[in-house]
Short mmCIF file of C-alpha atoms in Angstrom, two decimals:
data_model
loop_
_atom_site.label_atom_id
_atom_site.label_comp_id
_atom_site.label_asym_id
_atom_site.label_seq_id
_atom_site.Cartn_x
_atom_site.Cartn_y
_atom_site.Cartn_z
CA UNK A 204 156.45 52.85 91.43
CA UNK A 205 155.94 55.64 88.90
CA UNK A 206 157.89 56.07 85.64
CA UNK A 207 161.50 56.98 86.33
CA UNK A 208 161.17 56.48 90.08
CA UNK A 209 163.97 54.69 91.90
CA UNK A 210 163.19 51.59 93.97
CA UNK A 211 162.72 52.27 97.67
CA UNK A 212 165.76 51.13 99.65
CA UNK A 213 164.74 48.81 102.48
CA UNK A 214 167.16 47.46 105.10
CA UNK A 215 166.22 44.34 107.05
CA UNK A 216 168.07 43.91 110.36
CA UNK A 217 167.80 40.65 112.30
CA UNK A 218 169.99 38.31 114.31
CA UNK A 219 168.27 35.13 115.51
CA UNK A 220 166.68 32.04 114.05
CA UNK A 221 163.06 33.07 114.86
CA UNK A 222 163.54 36.46 113.20
CA UNK A 223 165.06 34.84 110.12
CA UNK A 224 162.22 32.32 109.84
CA UNK A 225 159.65 35.11 109.89
CA UNK A 226 161.53 37.59 107.71
CA UNK A 227 162.87 35.35 104.94
CA UNK A 228 159.43 34.87 103.31
CA UNK A 229 158.98 38.65 103.35
CA UNK A 230 162.47 39.24 101.95
CA UNK A 231 161.75 36.84 99.09
CA UNK A 232 158.44 38.58 98.41
CA UNK A 233 159.90 42.08 98.36
CA UNK A 234 162.87 41.05 96.24
CA UNK A 235 160.41 39.80 93.62
CA UNK A 236 158.91 43.30 93.30
CA UNK A 237 160.48 46.09 91.28
CA UNK A 238 159.36 48.76 93.76
CA UNK A 239 162.04 47.79 96.27
CA UNK A 240 165.80 47.52 96.57
CA UNK A 241 166.30 45.16 99.51
CA UNK A 242 169.43 44.94 101.65
CA UNK A 243 169.97 42.59 104.59
CA UNK A 244 172.05 43.07 107.73
CA UNK A 245 172.42 40.24 110.23
CA UNK A 246 173.84 40.83 113.68
CA UNK A 247 174.33 37.08 114.24
CA UNK A 248 173.03 37.42 117.80
CA UNK A 249 172.69 33.63 117.40
CA UNK A 250 175.24 32.42 114.83
CA UNK A 251 174.68 28.78 113.87
CA UNK A 252 170.91 28.64 114.19
CA UNK A 253 170.58 31.82 112.13
CA UNK A 254 172.73 30.48 109.28
CA UNK A 255 170.64 27.31 109.00
CA UNK A 256 167.54 29.34 108.18
CA UNK A 257 169.32 31.61 105.72
CA UNK A 258 170.52 28.52 103.87
CA UNK A 259 167.04 26.98 103.80
CA UNK A 260 165.50 30.10 102.23
CA UNK A 261 168.53 30.87 100.04
CA UNK A 262 168.95 34.34 101.54
CA UNK A 263 172.43 35.89 101.64
CA UNK A 264 173.13 38.90 103.88
CA UNK A 265 174.70 42.04 102.46
CA UNK A 266 176.14 42.93 105.88
CA UNK A 267 177.15 40.32 108.49
CA UNK A 268 178.14 41.92 111.81
CA UNK A 269 179.00 38.56 113.46
CA UNK A 270 178.48 39.97 116.96
CA UNK A 271 177.81 36.79 118.95
CA UNK A 272 180.21 36.31 121.89
CA UNK A 273 180.55 33.51 124.45
CA UNK A 274 178.49 34.24 127.59
CA UNK A 275 177.28 37.51 126.10
CA UNK A 276 175.19 39.79 128.29
CA UNK A 277 172.10 41.69 127.19
CA UNK A 278 173.72 45.06 127.84
CA UNK A 279 176.93 44.13 126.06
CA UNK A 280 175.10 42.77 123.03
CA UNK A 281 172.82 45.81 122.84
CA UNK A 282 175.80 48.18 122.92
CA UNK A 283 177.67 46.21 120.23
CA UNK A 284 174.65 46.18 117.92
CA UNK A 285 174.07 49.92 118.24
CA UNK A 286 177.70 50.71 117.52
CA UNK A 287 178.05 48.23 114.64
CA UNK A 288 174.92 49.50 112.89
CA UNK A 289 176.31 53.04 112.57
CA UNK A 290 178.40 52.39 109.41
CA UNK A 291 175.77 50.03 107.96
CA UNK A 292 173.05 52.66 108.10
CA UNK A 293 175.40 55.22 106.60
CA UNK A 294 176.39 52.90 103.73
CA UNK A 295 172.93 51.50 102.98
CA UNK A 296 171.10 54.83 103.40
CA UNK A 297 167.72 53.09 103.63
CA UNK A 298 164.33 54.72 103.30
CA UNK A 299 163.12 52.32 105.99
CA UNK A 300 164.57 49.78 108.42
CA UNK A 301 162.49 46.61 108.91
CA UNK A 302 162.70 44.60 112.15
CA UNK A 303 160.75 41.65 113.50
CA UNK A 304 159.50 40.46 116.84
CA UNK A 305 161.09 41.01 120.22
CA UNK A 306 164.81 40.23 120.32
CA UNK A 307 167.69 42.36 121.49
CA UNK A 308 168.52 42.91 117.82
CA UNK A 309 164.95 44.13 117.19
CA UNK A 310 165.11 46.79 119.89
CA UNK A 311 168.67 47.89 119.11
CA UNK A 312 168.00 48.17 115.37
CA UNK A 313 164.81 50.19 115.91
CA UNK A 314 166.69 52.50 118.28
CA UNK A 315 169.59 52.88 115.84
CA UNK A 316 167.14 53.77 113.06
CA UNK A 317 165.51 56.34 115.36
CA UNK A 318 168.88 57.91 116.16
CA UNK A 319 169.49 58.29 112.40
CA UNK A 320 165.96 59.63 111.76
CA UNK A 321 165.13 56.65 109.56
CA UNK A 322 161.58 55.26 109.90
CA UNK A 323 161.29 51.68 111.15
CA UNK A 324 158.66 49.08 110.34
CA UNK A 325 157.90 46.41 112.94
CA UNK A 326 156.79 43.00 111.69
CA UNK A 327 154.75 41.01 114.26
CA UNK A 328 153.89 44.17 116.18
CA UNK A 329 151.53 44.53 119.12
CA UNK A 330 151.95 41.24 120.99
CA UNK A 331 151.67 41.80 124.73
CA UNK A 332 151.66 39.60 127.82
CA UNK A 333 151.13 42.61 130.11
CA UNK A 334 154.01 41.52 132.36
CA UNK A 335 157.48 42.97 131.78
CA UNK A 336 159.05 39.91 133.44
CA UNK A 337 157.29 37.30 131.27
CA UNK A 338 158.73 36.83 128.73
CA UNK A 339 161.97 38.53 129.75
CA UNK A 340 163.38 40.64 128.16
CA UNK A 341 161.16 40.15 125.12
CA UNK A 342 158.03 41.84 126.48
CA UNK A 343 159.83 45.12 127.07
CA UNK A 344 161.72 44.81 123.78
CA UNK A 345 158.35 44.71 121.99
CA UNK A 346 156.88 47.60 123.94
CA UNK A 347 159.86 49.86 123.29
CA UNK A 348 160.07 48.88 119.61
CA UNK A 349 156.38 49.75 119.36
CA UNK A 350 157.18 53.26 120.57
CA UNK A 351 160.02 53.66 118.08
CA UNK A 352 158.41 52.23 114.93
CA UNK A 353 156.53 54.22 112.28
CA UNK A 354 154.73 51.26 110.67
CA UNK A 355 153.26 48.34 112.59
CA UNK A 356 152.39 45.04 110.91
CA UNK A 357 150.16 43.33 113.48
CA UNK A 358 149.48 39.60 113.08
CA UNK A 359 145.98 39.76 114.61
CA UNK A 360 143.25 42.25 115.43
CA UNK A 361 144.01 41.77 119.14
CA UNK A 362 147.61 42.81 118.55
CA UNK A 363 146.37 45.86 116.64
CA UNK A 364 144.04 46.72 119.53
CA UNK A 365 147.00 46.55 121.95
CA UNK A 366 148.82 49.17 119.87
CA UNK A 367 145.78 51.42 119.63
CA UNK A 368 145.38 51.23 123.42
CA UNK A 369 148.97 52.44 123.74
CA UNK A 370 148.28 55.47 121.56
CA UNK A 371 149.61 54.31 118.18
CA UNK A 372 147.56 55.98 115.41
CA UNK A 373 145.35 53.49 113.57
CA UNK A 374 146.68 54.78 110.24
CA UNK A 375 150.08 53.30 111.09
CA UNK A 376 148.74 49.84 111.99
CA UNK A 377 147.99 47.08 109.48
CA UNK A 378 146.65 43.61 110.35
CA UNK A 379 148.48 41.23 108.02
CA UNK A 380 148.66 37.81 109.67
CA UNK A 381 151.99 36.40 110.77
CA UNK A 382 154.81 35.82 108.30
CA UNK A 383 155.87 32.81 110.39
CA UNK A 384 152.82 30.99 109.03
CA UNK A 385 154.01 31.81 105.50
CA UNK A 386 157.30 30.09 106.39
CA UNK A 387 155.92 26.94 108.01
CA UNK A 388 153.34 26.33 105.26
CA UNK A 389 156.00 26.85 102.57
CA UNK A 390 158.24 24.22 104.20
CA UNK A 391 155.37 21.83 104.98
CA UNK A 392 154.17 21.88 101.38
CA UNK A 393 157.71 21.45 100.05
CA UNK A 394 158.26 18.45 102.34
CA UNK A 395 154.97 16.87 101.30
CA UNK A 396 155.66 17.38 97.59
CA UNK A 397 159.26 16.16 97.83
CA UNK A 398 160.68 19.53 96.78
CA UNK A 399 162.54 19.50 100.12
CA UNK A 400 163.92 16.18 101.39
CA UNK A 401 162.46 14.81 104.63
CA UNK A 402 164.92 13.93 107.36
CA UNK A 403 165.90 10.38 108.29
CA UNK A 404 164.59 9.65 111.78
CA UNK A 405 166.18 6.30 112.52
CA UNK A 406 165.85 6.91 116.27
CA UNK A 407 162.06 6.98 116.14
CA UNK A 408 159.91 3.96 116.96
CA UNK A 409 156.70 4.03 114.86
CA UNK A 410 154.89 2.05 117.58
CA UNK A 411 155.34 4.90 120.10
CA UNK A 412 153.63 8.27 120.00
CA UNK A 413 156.05 11.13 119.50
CA UNK A 414 156.17 14.12 121.84
CA UNK A 415 158.40 16.93 120.61
CA UNK A 416 159.88 19.16 123.33
CA UNK A 417 161.59 22.53 123.25
CA UNK A 418 162.54 24.59 126.29
CA UNK A 419 164.92 27.50 126.67
CA UNK A 420 163.14 30.52 128.20
CA UNK A 421 165.43 32.69 130.30
CA UNK A 422 162.79 33.37 132.96
CA UNK A 423 162.45 29.61 133.58
CA UNK A 424 166.13 28.94 134.29
CA UNK A 425 166.75 27.25 137.63
CA UNK A 426 163.99 25.66 139.68
CA UNK A 427 161.22 26.10 137.11
CA UNK A 428 163.30 24.43 134.40
CA UNK A 429 164.16 21.53 136.70
CA UNK A 430 160.45 21.00 137.43
CA UNK A 431 159.78 20.89 133.70
CA UNK A 432 162.48 18.26 133.22
CA UNK A 433 161.07 16.11 136.04
CA UNK A 434 157.65 16.22 134.39
CA UNK A 435 159.17 15.05 131.11
CA UNK A 436 160.97 12.23 132.91
CA UNK A 437 157.63 11.06 134.32
CA UNK A 438 156.12 11.00 130.85
CA UNK A 439 159.07 9.01 129.55
CA UNK A 440 158.27 6.26 132.05
CA UNK A 441 155.34 5.32 129.81
CA UNK A 442 156.16 2.54 127.32
CA UNK A 443 153.89 4.00 124.62
CA UNK A 444 155.66 7.35 124.13
CA UNK A 445 158.98 8.73 122.95
CA UNK A 446 160.30 12.24 123.45
CA UNK A 447 162.60 14.13 121.11
CA UNK A 448 164.15 17.26 122.60
CA UNK A 449 166.47 19.43 120.48
CA UNK A 450 168.40 20.96 123.38
CA UNK A 451 169.38 24.63 123.22
CA UNK A 452 173.12 25.13 123.71
CA UNK A 453 172.75 27.62 126.57
CA UNK A 454 174.50 26.02 129.59
CA UNK A 455 171.46 26.81 131.77
CA UNK A 456 169.49 24.46 129.52
CA UNK A 457 172.07 21.95 128.36
CA UNK A 458 173.32 20.92 131.80
CA UNK A 459 170.01 20.33 133.60
CA UNK A 460 168.43 18.66 130.55
CA UNK A 461 171.18 16.07 130.29
CA UNK A 462 171.41 15.62 134.06
CA UNK A 463 167.69 14.98 134.55
CA UNK A 464 166.74 13.35 131.23
CA UNK A 465 169.92 11.73 129.94
CA UNK A 466 170.27 7.96 129.67
CA UNK A 467 166.56 7.21 129.24
CA UNK A 468 165.95 4.95 126.21
CA UNK A 469 162.82 6.74 124.98
CA UNK A 470 164.13 10.29 125.43
CA UNK A 471 166.30 11.53 122.57
CA UNK A 472 168.31 14.63 123.49
CA UNK A 473 169.62 15.93 120.17
CA UNK A 474 171.43 18.96 118.81
CA UNK A 475 169.32 21.98 117.78
CA UNK A 476 167.83 21.27 114.36
CA UNK A 477 167.90 23.31 111.19
CA UNK A 478 164.50 24.77 110.35
CA UNK A 479 163.46 22.32 107.63
CA UNK A 480 164.05 19.11 109.64
CA UNK A 481 162.48 20.79 112.65
CA UNK A 482 159.26 21.42 110.72
CA UNK A 483 159.50 17.81 109.52
CA UNK A 484 159.73 16.68 113.15
CA UNK A 485 156.77 18.85 114.17
CA UNK A 486 154.53 17.38 111.48
CA UNK A 487 155.34 13.87 112.75
CA UNK A 488 154.57 14.74 116.39
CA UNK A 489 151.54 13.54 118.35
CA UNK A 490 151.76 16.79 120.30
CA UNK A 491 154.29 19.37 121.41
CA UNK A 492 155.48 20.60 124.82
CA UNK A 493 157.31 23.92 124.58
CA UNK A 494 158.00 27.34 126.02
CA UNK A 495 158.54 28.83 122.56
CA UNK A 496 156.47 31.70 121.23
CA UNK A 497 156.87 30.79 117.57
CA UNK A 498 155.75 27.19 118.01
CA UNK A 499 152.50 28.45 119.56
CA UNK A 500 151.85 30.03 116.16
CA UNK A 501 153.21 27.32 113.87
CA UNK A 502 151.84 24.12 115.37
CA UNK A 503 148.12 24.95 114.91
CA UNK A 504 148.72 25.13 111.14
CA UNK A 505 150.00 21.56 111.35
CA UNK A 506 147.05 20.39 113.47
CA UNK A 507 149.22 19.68 116.51
CA UNK A 508 148.16 20.36 120.13
CA UNK A 509 150.60 22.48 122.12
CA UNK A 510 151.22 22.53 125.87
CA UNK A 511 153.07 25.73 126.78
CA UNK A 512 155.40 25.70 129.79
CA UNK A 513 154.90 29.35 130.64
CA UNK A 514 152.81 31.23 133.18
CA UNK A 515 151.76 33.92 130.69
CA UNK A 516 151.75 34.30 126.93
CA UNK A 517 151.76 37.27 124.61
CA UNK A 518 149.95 35.02 122.10
CA UNK A 519 146.53 34.39 123.70
CA UNK A 520 144.61 33.84 120.45
CA UNK A 521 145.56 30.17 120.07
CA UNK A 522 144.75 29.55 123.74
CA UNK A 523 141.28 30.93 123.13
CA UNK A 524 140.96 28.87 119.95
CA UNK A 525 141.68 25.73 121.98
CA UNK A 526 144.76 24.50 120.11
CA UNK A 527 147.22 25.74 122.76
CA UNK A 528 147.05 25.28 126.53
CA UNK A 529 149.15 27.09 129.15
CA UNK A 530 150.46 24.58 131.71
CA UNK A 531 153.02 26.75 133.52
CA UNK A 532 156.10 25.22 135.10
CA UNK A 533 154.44 23.01 137.72
CA UNK A 534 155.56 19.38 137.44
CA UNK A 535 152.14 17.92 138.29
CA UNK A 536 150.26 20.10 135.83
CA UNK A 537 152.66 19.50 132.93
CA UNK A 538 152.60 15.74 133.46
CA UNK A 539 148.84 15.73 134.06
CA UNK A 540 147.88 17.68 130.94
CA UNK A 541 150.25 15.62 128.79
CA UNK A 542 148.77 12.42 130.19
CA UNK A 543 145.31 13.72 129.41
CA UNK A 544 146.26 14.25 125.77
CA UNK A 545 147.64 10.71 125.65
CA UNK A 546 144.68 9.02 127.34
CA UNK A 547 141.63 11.13 126.42
CA UNK A 548 140.86 10.82 122.68
CA UNK A 549 138.12 13.47 122.86
CA UNK A 550 140.47 16.06 124.38
CA UNK A 551 143.14 15.24 121.83
CA UNK A 552 140.69 15.56 118.93
CA UNK A 553 139.43 18.89 120.28
CA UNK A 554 142.95 20.34 120.25
CA UNK A 555 143.96 18.98 116.84
CA UNK A 556 141.47 20.79 114.66
CA UNK A 557 143.41 22.94 112.23
CA UNK A 558 142.53 26.48 113.17
CA UNK A 559 145.19 29.13 113.13
CA UNK A 560 144.26 32.63 114.29
CA UNK A 561 147.69 33.90 113.22
CA UNK A 562 147.25 33.77 109.49
CA UNK A 563 146.75 31.95 106.20
CA UNK A 564 150.23 32.04 104.71
CA UNK A 565 149.70 35.28 102.76
CA UNK A 566 151.10 37.85 105.21
CA UNK A 567 154.21 38.64 103.16
CA UNK A 568 152.15 39.60 100.12
CA UNK A 569 149.94 41.86 102.21
CA UNK A 570 152.96 43.63 103.69
CA UNK A 571 154.40 44.07 100.21
CA UNK A 572 151.21 45.76 99.03
CA UNK A 573 151.21 48.09 102.02
CA UNK A 574 154.85 49.08 101.58
CA UNK A 575 154.32 49.67 97.85
CA UNK A 576 151.94 52.57 98.49
CA UNK A 577 154.04 54.30 101.13
CA UNK A 578 155.24 57.84 100.41
CA UNK A 579 159.00 57.57 100.45
#
């Protein structure tokens, strides 16, 4: 920033826990630099889980739209976000809107910025599964946001190549690593040093190996989700394991999970966890079974194998690195691959080597340097 120049006004717009996890390290970085005047707008697409992350990173929104509704639809939420952002963009008058990832908020905020002729920057740009139905609607949200954004912060060279193949000029693409790795390493180090308190896990038996489970993907609702739960029930029949599953509050998840897994002494169905205790749980795990995108990125930094209950992933790098394995939604395959990790020490060791293709924890600083030289 030259002498007498005003700080560039940046508006972050996000609405879910994963977005907050990956944007809070960047917000803290940019707020530490005199070149920027940072404002934050949350849509609260997911209310409670969002607030937990904001508290952990001590980030307070300037605008809270509080748009979450019971049984909200994608179309209804998208319309509410677009309408609610009108006065925010007018009041904040940002030089750039910054969005992250692939949520409904991401797409709606990028579209709102476009309508107001404000450039948008997309953090975690360029991820592609190549199938608009998997993950749904996230794959299309990413593709459309990629068409709307002016700046693209790609976590990997593969993601950058995806954007180039779609016609995005290379000058607009920057490979930075993933800010989610900044977040998980910050929390891990704070837990290990005692700067953040570790959770009390009185339910855990130290004599049993811990499998951490998450599952909530929309495209798996119904039969696929029930097959996943049956596979977990088979694993829980082993006396040497225990499963902890923070169950998403969506009724399509909550009901079947409790119906098929409830009442088993070594399965602990718990409320969704705040981010810090969730990272604490991950670092205690023997391995993780999930359908989450973010955990595919985070767990390799903690040296934890991941079995992914999805048919396709927009994050193939960790699969190629050997720390993540796609197991789909077939009961036999999920149970079989989990059993292999429990019974085959060589396979387990192969998947536990700490190798993370998504970054080194310095992505936020790189993005800050890139933004600092933009012509506002």
